[in-house]
């Protein structure tokens, strides 16, 4: 009996590196600065206007008048300027709904330079080489970009399979373009793989309950016990980073208080940012490859419900009650932040759905303290960060601490302790007649 094919719309983004000439870089920088200035103008107007008089039409009228009176505002296309207004209003809606903080003033140095292209038809994308494509950027011209993914262009593009827009973003490695793609794909069949519990750790990045652990092969800590901030850089890049940091410290010593740094100092900072961005890109690439492999292999992926913000809080305490082991806790916080557990869960969430699987969260308390063999919590079983040795006289199970936690995570799901979002919060669901995790 043949099953009926079900099609569904899917929206995703694809980011590609741009190859710009120096003149094109200047034009795109000018557009980004104009977009930032428009945001700040809208923010000032919103703050100065009484609440009873705030409206979208008033902001739109002010923005149009500013484009007529300020000459250098013409560097930004009109549609991109309207996208700034739309993004600003959406930021306030996110704030009112409790999803984000209030919009703030965008400083010249700390803000991310970006320009939106809301209309996909303005891009005129064409593939010219196996590795390169061409895209039209308004008021910049034809620009080459790195072709690493097939895009719906030419005859393959239609109403349900097209590029709806793009966004230009600049980071330490240069300008990139993020395409917004809408496609029509077959709804995936239910995944036939098995179930797996995952524990995110520091010594072992992703420990799986079946022993198929995922390790990026880079130690999280140095021999002296401190956190390795640059584990994604090779030895030559680490040596170069040390030289640049020393050079920046030397040049900074000549700067007087409240005096702007020299061009040489900022050039050194840019080189440091490039190395940091390269390390971040490698870490994200490893996460994408690993989460894709997990989503293809397993039908149900079980993870812990972690509150990472609380986990990385400082331990220095107050003057009345100073904290203990502050330096050690700071190193652990850096290691947790580098592993980016939240991003791993986000990637697994949509990738498991794409392959017909599901991602489930379970309560995190005591998953690392409970023995996965006997189910008891015995004091002293977790003596260090890497090893778990059950002190129960009737058990004595020994193994990797993260592997033990991943087995507990999977067992909680099988016992019915999955967290289901309800009314905007997570509640525990437990099968009737089943007790919490005890002896196996």
GROMACS .gro file of N, CA and C in nm, residues 223-347:
model
  375
  223UNK      N    1   4.782   2.165   3.071
  223UNK     CA    2   4.843   2.082   3.175
  223UNK      C    3   4.839   2.142   3.314
  224UNK      N    4   4.839   2.276   3.326
  224UNK     CA    5   4.834   2.338   3.458
  224UNK      C    6   4.692   2.346   3.514
  225UNK      N    7   4.592   2.296   3.439
  225UNK     CA    8   4.454   2.296   3.487
  225UNK      C    9   4.371   2.414   3.443
  226UNK      N   10   4.430   2.512   3.378
  226UNK     CA   11   4.354   2.630   3.333
  226UNK      C   12   4.282   2.598   3.203
  227UNK      N   13   4.176   2.674   3.177
  227UNK     CA   14   4.096   2.653   3.056
  227UNK      C   15   4.174   2.698   2.933
  228UNK      N   16   4.165   2.620   2.826
  228UNK     CA   17   4.232   2.651   2.701
  228UNK      C   18   4.136   2.732   2.613
  229UNK      N   19   4.159   2.861   2.605
  229UNK     CA   20   4.071   2.948   2.527
  229UNK      C   21   4.089   2.929   2.377
  230UNK      N   22   4.204   2.881   2.335
  230UNK     CA   23   4.239   2.877   2.193
  230UNK      C   24   4.259   2.735   2.145
  231UNK      N   25   4.173   2.642   2.191
  231UNK     CA   26   4.192   2.501   2.156
  231UNK      C   27   4.160   2.474   2.008
  232UNK      N   28   4.088   2.564   1.942
  232UNK     CA   29   4.056   2.542   1.801
  232UNK      C   30   4.161   2.601   1.708
  233UNK      N   31   4.270   2.653   1.761
  233UNK     CA   32   4.380   2.705   1.680
  233UNK      C   33   4.496   2.607   1.681
  234UNK      N   34   4.568   2.600   1.570
  234UNK     CA   35   4.685   2.512   1.564
  234UNK      C   36   4.803   2.581   1.634
  235UNK      N   37   4.914   2.510   1.658
  235UNK     CA   38   5.026   2.570   1.732
  235UNK      C   39   5.080   2.698   1.671
  236UNK      N   40   5.090   2.705   1.539
  236UNK     CA   41   5.140   2.827   1.475
  236UNK      C   42   5.046   2.945   1.499
  237UNK      N   43   4.916   2.918   1.490
  237UNK     CA   44   4.819   3.025   1.513
  237UNK      C   45   4.818   3.069   1.660
  238UNK      N   46   4.837   2.975   1.752
  238UNK     CA   47   4.845   3.012   1.893
  238UNK      C   48   4.966   3.101   1.919
  239UNK      N   49   5.081   3.065   1.858
  239UNK     CA   50   5.201   3.147   1.876
  239UNK      C   51   5.181   3.286   1.817
  240UNK      N   52   5.114   3.293   1.701
  240UNK     CA   53   5.086   3.423   1.641
  240UNK      C   54   4.993   3.504   1.729
  241UNK      N   55   4.895   3.439   1.789
  241UNK     CA   56   4.801   3.510   1.877
  241UNK      C   57   4.872   3.567   1.999
  242UNK      N   58   4.964   3.492   2.055
  242UNK     CA   59   5.040   3.542   2.171
  242UNK      C   60   5.122   3.664   2.133
  243UNK      N   61   5.185   3.659   2.015
  243UNK     CA   62   5.264   3.774   1.969
  243UNK      C   63   5.176   3.896   1.950
  244UNK      N   64   5.059   3.877   1.890
  244UNK     CA   65   4.969   3.990   1.867
  244UNK      C   66   4.917   4.049   1.997
  245UNK      N   67   4.885   3.964   2.094
  245UNK     CA   68   4.837   4.015   2.222
  245UNK      C   69   4.946   4.093   2.296
  246UNK      N   70   5.069   4.046   2.289
  246UNK     CA   71   5.179   4.121   2.350
  246UNK      C   72   5.202   4.253   2.278
  247UNK      N   73   5.193   4.250   2.146
  247UNK     CA   74   5.211   4.374   2.069
  247UNK      C   75   5.100   4.474   2.103
  248UNK      N   76   4.976   4.425   2.116
  248UNK     CA   77   4.865   4.514   2.150
  248UNK      C   78   4.883   4.574   2.289
  249UNK      N   79   4.930   4.492   2.384
  249UNK     CA   80   4.952   4.543   2.520
  249UNK      C   81   5.063   4.649   2.521
  250UNK      N   82   5.167   4.627   2.440
  250UNK     CA   83   5.276   4.724   2.434
  250UNK      C   84   5.230   4.856   2.374
  251UNK      N   85   5.153   4.849   2.266
  251UNK     CA   86   5.106   4.972   2.202
  251UNK      C   87   5.000   5.041   2.286
  252UNK      N   88   4.924   4.965   2.361
  252UNK     CA   89   4.823   5.025   2.447
  252UNK      C   90   4.885   5.101   2.563
  253UNK      N   91   5.006   5.061   2.604
  253UNK     CA   92   5.070   5.128   2.717
  253UNK      C   93   5.106   5.273   2.686
  254UNK      N   94   5.116   5.309   2.557
  254UNK     CA   95   5.148   5.447   2.520
  254UNK      C   96   5.025   5.536   2.510
  255UNK      N   97   4.907   5.476   2.521
  255UNK     CA   98   4.785   5.554   2.509
  255UNK      C   99   4.751   5.620   2.643
  256UNK      N  100   4.720   5.747   2.637
  256UNK     CA  101   4.683   5.820   2.757
  256UNK      C  102   4.537   5.791   2.794
  257UNK      N  103   4.498   5.815   2.918
  257UNK     CA  104   4.359   5.792   2.958
  257UNK      C  105   4.261   5.874   2.873
  258UNK      N  106   4.153   5.808   2.832
  258UNK     CA  107   4.048   5.867   2.750
  258UNK      C  108   4.097   5.913   2.614
  259UNK      N  109   4.207   5.860   2.571
  259UNK     CA  110   4.260   5.893   2.439
  259UNK      C  111   4.234   5.777   2.345
  260UNK      N  112   4.194   5.808   2.224
  260UNK     CA  113   4.166   5.705   2.126
  260UNK      C  114   4.294   5.635   2.083
  261UNK      N  115   4.285   5.503   2.066
  261UNK     CA  116   4.403   5.427   2.027
  261UNK      C  117   4.451   5.461   1.887
  262UNK      N  118   4.575   5.429   1.860
  262UNK     CA  119   4.634   5.457   1.730
  262UNK      C  120   4.582   5.359   1.625
  263UNK      N  121   4.608   5.391   1.500
  263UNK     CA  122   4.568   5.302   1.391
  263UNK      C  123   4.642   5.170   1.399
  264UNK      N  124   4.767   5.173   1.442
  264UNK     CA  125   4.841   5.049   1.456
  264UNK      C  126   4.781   4.959   1.563
  265UNK      N  127   4.736   5.019   1.673
  265UNK     CA  128   4.673   4.941   1.778
  265UNK      C  129   4.544   4.876   1.729
  266UNK      N  130   4.463   4.952   1.657
  266UNK     CA  131   4.338   4.895   1.606
  266UNK      C  132   4.365   4.791   1.498
  267UNK      N  133   4.472   4.808   1.421
  267UNK     CA  134   4.507   4.705   1.322
  267UNK      C  135   4.547   4.575   1.392
  268UNK      N  136   4.616   4.585   1.505
  268UNK     CA  137   4.652   4.465   1.581
  268UNK      C  138   4.527   4.400   1.639
  269UNK      N  139   4.435   4.481   1.688
  269UNK     CA  140   4.309   4.426   1.739
  269UNK      C  141   4.233   4.352   1.629
  270UNK      N  142   4.235   4.406   1.508
  270UNK     CA  143   4.166   4.340   1.397
  270UNK      C  144   4.227   4.203   1.367
  271UNK      N  145   4.361   4.193   1.374
  271UNK     CA  146   4.425   4.065   1.351
  271UNK      C  147   4.389   3.963   1.459
  272UNK      N  148   4.377   4.010   1.583
  272UNK     CA  149   4.336   3.921   1.692
  272UNK      C  150   4.192   3.873   1.670
  273UNK      N  151   4.105   3.964   1.627
  273UNK     CA  152   3.965   3.927   1.601
  273UNK      C  153   3.956   3.823   1.489
  274UNK      N  154   4.042   3.834   1.390
  274UNK     CA  155   4.039   3.737   1.280
  274UNK      C  156   4.073   3.597   1.329
  275UNK      N  157   4.173   3.586   1.414
  275UNK     CA  158   4.209   3.454   1.468
  275UNK      C  159   4.096   3.400   1.555
  276UNK      N  160   4.036   3.485   1.637
  276UNK     CA  161   3.925   3.441   1.722
  276UNK      C  162   3.807   3.396   1.636
  277UNK      N  163   3.777   3.471   1.530
  277UNK     CA  164   3.666   3.435   1.442
  277UNK      C  165   3.693   3.304   1.369
  278UNK      N  166   3.818   3.280   1.333
  278UNK     CA  167   3.852   3.154   1.266
  278UNK      C  168   3.832   3.036   1.361
  279UNK      N  169   3.868   3.053   1.487
  279UNK     CA  170   3.846   2.946   1.584
  279UNK      C  171   3.697   2.921   1.606
  280UNK      N  172   3.618   3.028   1.613
  280UNK     CA  173   3.474   3.012   1.630
  280UNK      C  174   3.412   2.941   1.511
  281UNK      N  175   3.458   2.973   1.393
  281UNK     CA  176   3.404   2.908   1.274
  281UNK      C  177   3.433   2.758   1.275
  282UNK      N  178   3.550   2.719   1.318
  282UNK     CA  179   3.582   2.576   1.326
  282UNK      C  180   3.497   2.505   1.429
  283UNK      N  181   3.472   2.571   1.542
  283UNK     CA  182   3.388   2.511   1.645
  283UNK      C  183   3.245   2.492   1.595
  284UNK      N  184   3.191   2.592   1.526
  284UNK     CA  185   3.054   2.581   1.474
  284UNK      C  186   3.046   2.474   1.366
  285UNK      N  187   3.150   2.463   1.283
  285UNK     CA  188   3.152   2.360   1.180
  285UNK      C  189   3.150   2.221   1.243
  286UNK      N  190   3.227   2.201   1.351
  286UNK     CA  191   3.224   2.071   1.419
  286UNK      C  192   3.087   2.042   1.477
  287UNK      N  193   3.022   2.143   1.534
  287UNK     CA  194   2.889   2.122   1.590
  287UNK      C  195   2.788   2.085   1.481
  288UNK      N  196   2.795   2.150   1.366
  288UNK     CA  197   2.703   2.118   1.258
  288UNK      C  198   2.723   1.975   1.209
  289UNK      N  199   2.847   1.936   1.187
  289UNK     CA  200   2.874   1.801   1.139
  289UNK      C  201   2.830   1.696   1.240
  290UNK      N  202   2.857   1.718   1.367
  290UNK     CA  203   2.824   1.621   1.471
  290UNK      C  204   2.674   1.609   1.490
  291UNK      N  205   2.604   1.721   1.498
  291UNK     CA  206   2.459   1.716   1.518
  291UNK      C  207   2.387   1.656   1.397
  292UNK      N  208   2.439   1.679   1.277
  292UNK     CA  209   2.379   1.618   1.159
  292UNK      C  210   2.392   1.467   1.163
  293UNK      N  211   2.510   1.418   1.202
  293UNK     CA  212   2.530   1.273   1.211
  293UNK      C  213   2.439   1.211   1.317
  294UNK      N  214   2.420   1.279   1.430
  294UNK     CA  215   2.333   1.226   1.535
  294UNK      C  216   2.188   1.224   1.489
  295UNK      N  217   2.143   1.331   1.423
  295UNK     CA  218   2.004   1.337   1.376
  295UNK      C  219   1.975   1.231   1.271
  296UNK      N  220   2.072   1.195   1.188
  296UNK     CA  221   2.052   1.091   1.088
  296UNK      C  222   2.050   0.951   1.149
  297UNK      N  223   2.118   0.931   1.260
  297UNK     CA  224   2.133   0.796   1.317
  297UNK      C  225   2.023   0.759   1.415
  298UNK      N  226   1.973   0.857   1.494
  298UNK     CA  227   1.880   0.825   1.602
  298UNK      C  228   1.744   0.890   1.576
  299UNK      N  229   1.639   0.820   1.619
  299UNK     CA  230   1.503   0.871   1.604
  299UNK      C  231   1.463   0.961   1.720
  300UNK      N  232   1.510   0.932   1.840
  300UNK     CA  233   1.477   1.011   1.959
  300UNK      C  234   1.606   1.050   2.028
  301UNK      N  235   1.627   1.178   2.043
  301UNK     CA  236   1.745   1.231   2.110
  301UNK      C  237   1.698   1.297   2.240
  302UNK      N  238   1.754   1.253   2.352
  302UNK     CA  239   1.715   1.302   2.484
  302UNK      C  240   1.830   1.382   2.542
  303UNK      N  241   1.801   1.504   2.585
  303UNK     CA  242   1.901   1.593   2.645
  303UNK      C  243   1.848   1.646   2.777
  304UNK      N  244   1.935   1.710   2.852
  304UNK     CA  245   1.897   1.768   2.979
  304UNK      C  246   1.841   1.909   2.960
  305UNK      N  247   1.750   1.947   3.047
  305UNK     CA  248   1.699   2.084   3.051
  305UNK      C  249   1.794   2.167   3.138
  306UNK      N  250   1.890   2.231   3.074
  306UNK     CA  251   1.994   2.305   3.146
  306UNK      C  252   1.963   2.453   3.147
  307UNK      N  253   1.991   2.518   3.258
  307UNK     CA  254   1.983   2.663   3.270
  307UNK      C  255   2.128   2.715   3.270
  308UNK      N  256   2.180   2.733   3.150
  308UNK     CA  257   2.323   2.762   3.135
  308UNK      C  258   2.358   2.897   3.196
  309UNK      N  259   2.266   2.992   3.192
  309UNK     CA  260   2.294   3.123   3.250
  309UNK      C  261   2.327   3.113   3.398
  310UNK      N  262   2.253   3.028   3.468
  310UNK     CA  263   2.281   3.009   3.610
  310UNK      C  264   2.408   2.929   3.634
  311UNK      N  265   2.443   2.842   3.540
  311UNK     CA  266   2.561   2.757   3.558
  311UNK      C  267   2.690   2.835   3.544
  312UNK      N  268   2.690   2.944   3.469
  312UNK     CA  269   2.814   3.018   3.444
  312UNK      C  270   2.821   3.146   3.526
  313UNK      N  271   2.743   3.155   3.633
  313UNK     CA  272   2.751   3.272   3.719
  313UNK      C  273   2.883   3.271   3.796
  314UNK      N  274   2.931   3.390   3.826
  314UNK     CA  275   3.057   3.404   3.898
  314UNK      C  276   3.041   3.358   4.043
  315UNK      N  277   3.152   3.310   4.099
  315UNK     CA  278   3.151   3.260   4.237
  315UNK      C  279   3.223   3.354   4.333
  316UNK      N  280   3.252   3.477   4.291
  316UNK     CA  281   3.330   3.565   4.378
  316UNK      C  282   3.249   3.617   4.496
  317UNK      N  283   3.115   3.612   4.491
  317UNK     CA  284   3.033   3.651   4.605
  317UNK      C  285   3.035   3.801   4.631
  318UNK      N  286   3.018   3.837   4.758
  318UNK     CA  287   3.013   3.977   4.799
  318UNK      C  288   3.123   4.006   4.901
  319UNK      N  289   3.130   4.132   4.945
  319UNK     CA  290   3.229   4.168   5.046
  319UNK      C  291   3.199   4.101   5.180
  320UNK      N  292   3.070   4.090   5.213
  320UNK     CA  293   3.034   4.025   5.340
  320UNK      C  294   3.054   3.876   5.334
  321UNK      N  295   3.021   3.814   5.219
  321UNK     CA  296   3.035   3.669   5.203
  321UNK      C  297   3.113   3.640   5.075
  322UNK      N  298   3.245   3.649   5.080
  322UNK     CA  299   3.325   3.622   4.959
  322UNK      C  300   3.315   3.475   4.919
  323UNK      N  301   3.326   3.451   4.789
  323UNK     CA  302   3.316   3.315   4.738
  323UNK      C  303   3.445   3.237   4.755
  324UNK      N  304   3.436   3.108   4.724
  324UNK     CA  305   3.549   3.017   4.734
  324UNK      C  306   3.581   2.960   4.596
  325UNK      N  307   3.711   2.931   4.576
  325UNK     CA  308   3.757   2.874   4.448
  325UNK      C  309   3.710   2.957   4.329
  326UNK      N  310   3.731   3.088   4.340
  326UNK     CA  311   3.682   3.179   4.237
  326UNK      C  312   3.754   3.156   4.105
  327UNK      N  313   3.885   3.138   4.110
  327UNK     CA  314   3.962   3.119   3.986
  327UNK      C  315   3.923   2.989   3.917
  328UNK      N  316   3.905   2.882   3.994
  328UNK     CA  317   3.866   2.754   3.935
  328UNK      C  318   3.728   2.763   3.871
  329UNK      N  319   3.635   2.833   3.939
  329UNK     CA  320   3.501   2.847   3.884
  329UNK      C  321   3.501   2.933   3.758
  330UNK      N  322   3.589   3.032   3.753
  330UNK     CA  323   3.599   3.115   3.633
  330UNK      C  324   3.648   3.033   3.515
  331UNK      N  325   3.747   2.946   3.538
  331UNK     CA  326   3.794   2.859   3.430
  331UNK      C  327   3.687   2.762   3.383
  332UNK      N  328   3.609   2.708   3.477
  332UNK     CA  329   3.499   2.619   3.439
  332UNK      C  330   3.393   2.694   3.359
  333UNK      N  331   3.363   2.817   3.399
  333UNK     CA  332   3.265   2.896   3.325
  333UNK      C  333   3.310   2.922   3.182
  334UNK      N  334   3.439   2.950   3.163
  334UNK     CA  335   3.491   2.972   3.028
  334UNK      C  336   3.481   2.844   2.945
  335UNK      N  337   3.511   2.730   3.007
  335UNK     CA  338   3.502   2.604   2.934
  335UNK      C  339   3.358   2.574   2.893
  336UNK      N  340   3.263   2.601   2.981
  336UNK     CA  341   3.121   2.578   2.948
  336UNK      C  342   3.078   2.670   2.834
  337UNK      N  343   3.119   2.796   2.840
  337UNK     CA  344   3.080   2.890   2.735
  337UNK      C  345   3.141   2.852   2.601
  338UNK      N  346   3.263   2.801   2.601
  338UNK     CA  347   3.328   2.762   2.476
  338UNK      C  348   3.259   2.643   2.410
  339UNK      N  349   3.207   2.551   2.489
  339UNK     CA  350   3.141   2.434   2.431
  339UNK      C  351   3.006   2.469   2.369
  340UNK      N  352   2.945   2.581   2.409
  340UNK     CA  353   2.819   2.629   2.349
  340UNK      C  354   2.712   2.520   2.350
  341UNK      N  355   2.674   2.476   2.471
  341UNK     CA  356   2.574   2.371   2.483
  341UNK      C  357   2.440   2.414   2.427
  342UNK      N  358   2.403   2.538   2.450
  342UNK     CA  359   2.274   2.585   2.400
  342UNK      C  360   2.265   2.579   2.249
  343UNK      N  361   2.373   2.613   2.179
  343UNK     CA  362   2.372   2.606   2.033
  343UNK      C  363   2.362   2.462   1.986
  344UNK      N  364   2.422   2.368   2.058
  344UNK     CA  365   2.411   2.227   2.021
  344UNK      C  366   2.267   2.180   2.028
  345UNK      N  367   2.196   2.218   2.134
  345UNK     CA  368   2.056   2.179   2.147
  345UNK      C  369   1.971   2.243   2.038
  346UNK      N  370   2.000   2.368   2.004
  346UNK     CA  371   1.926   2.435   1.898
  346UNK      C  372   1.944   2.365   1.764
  347UNK      N  373   2.066   2.325   1.733
  347UNK     CA  374   2.092   2.254   1.608
  347UNK      C  375   2.023   2.118   1.607
   0.00000   0.00000   0.00000
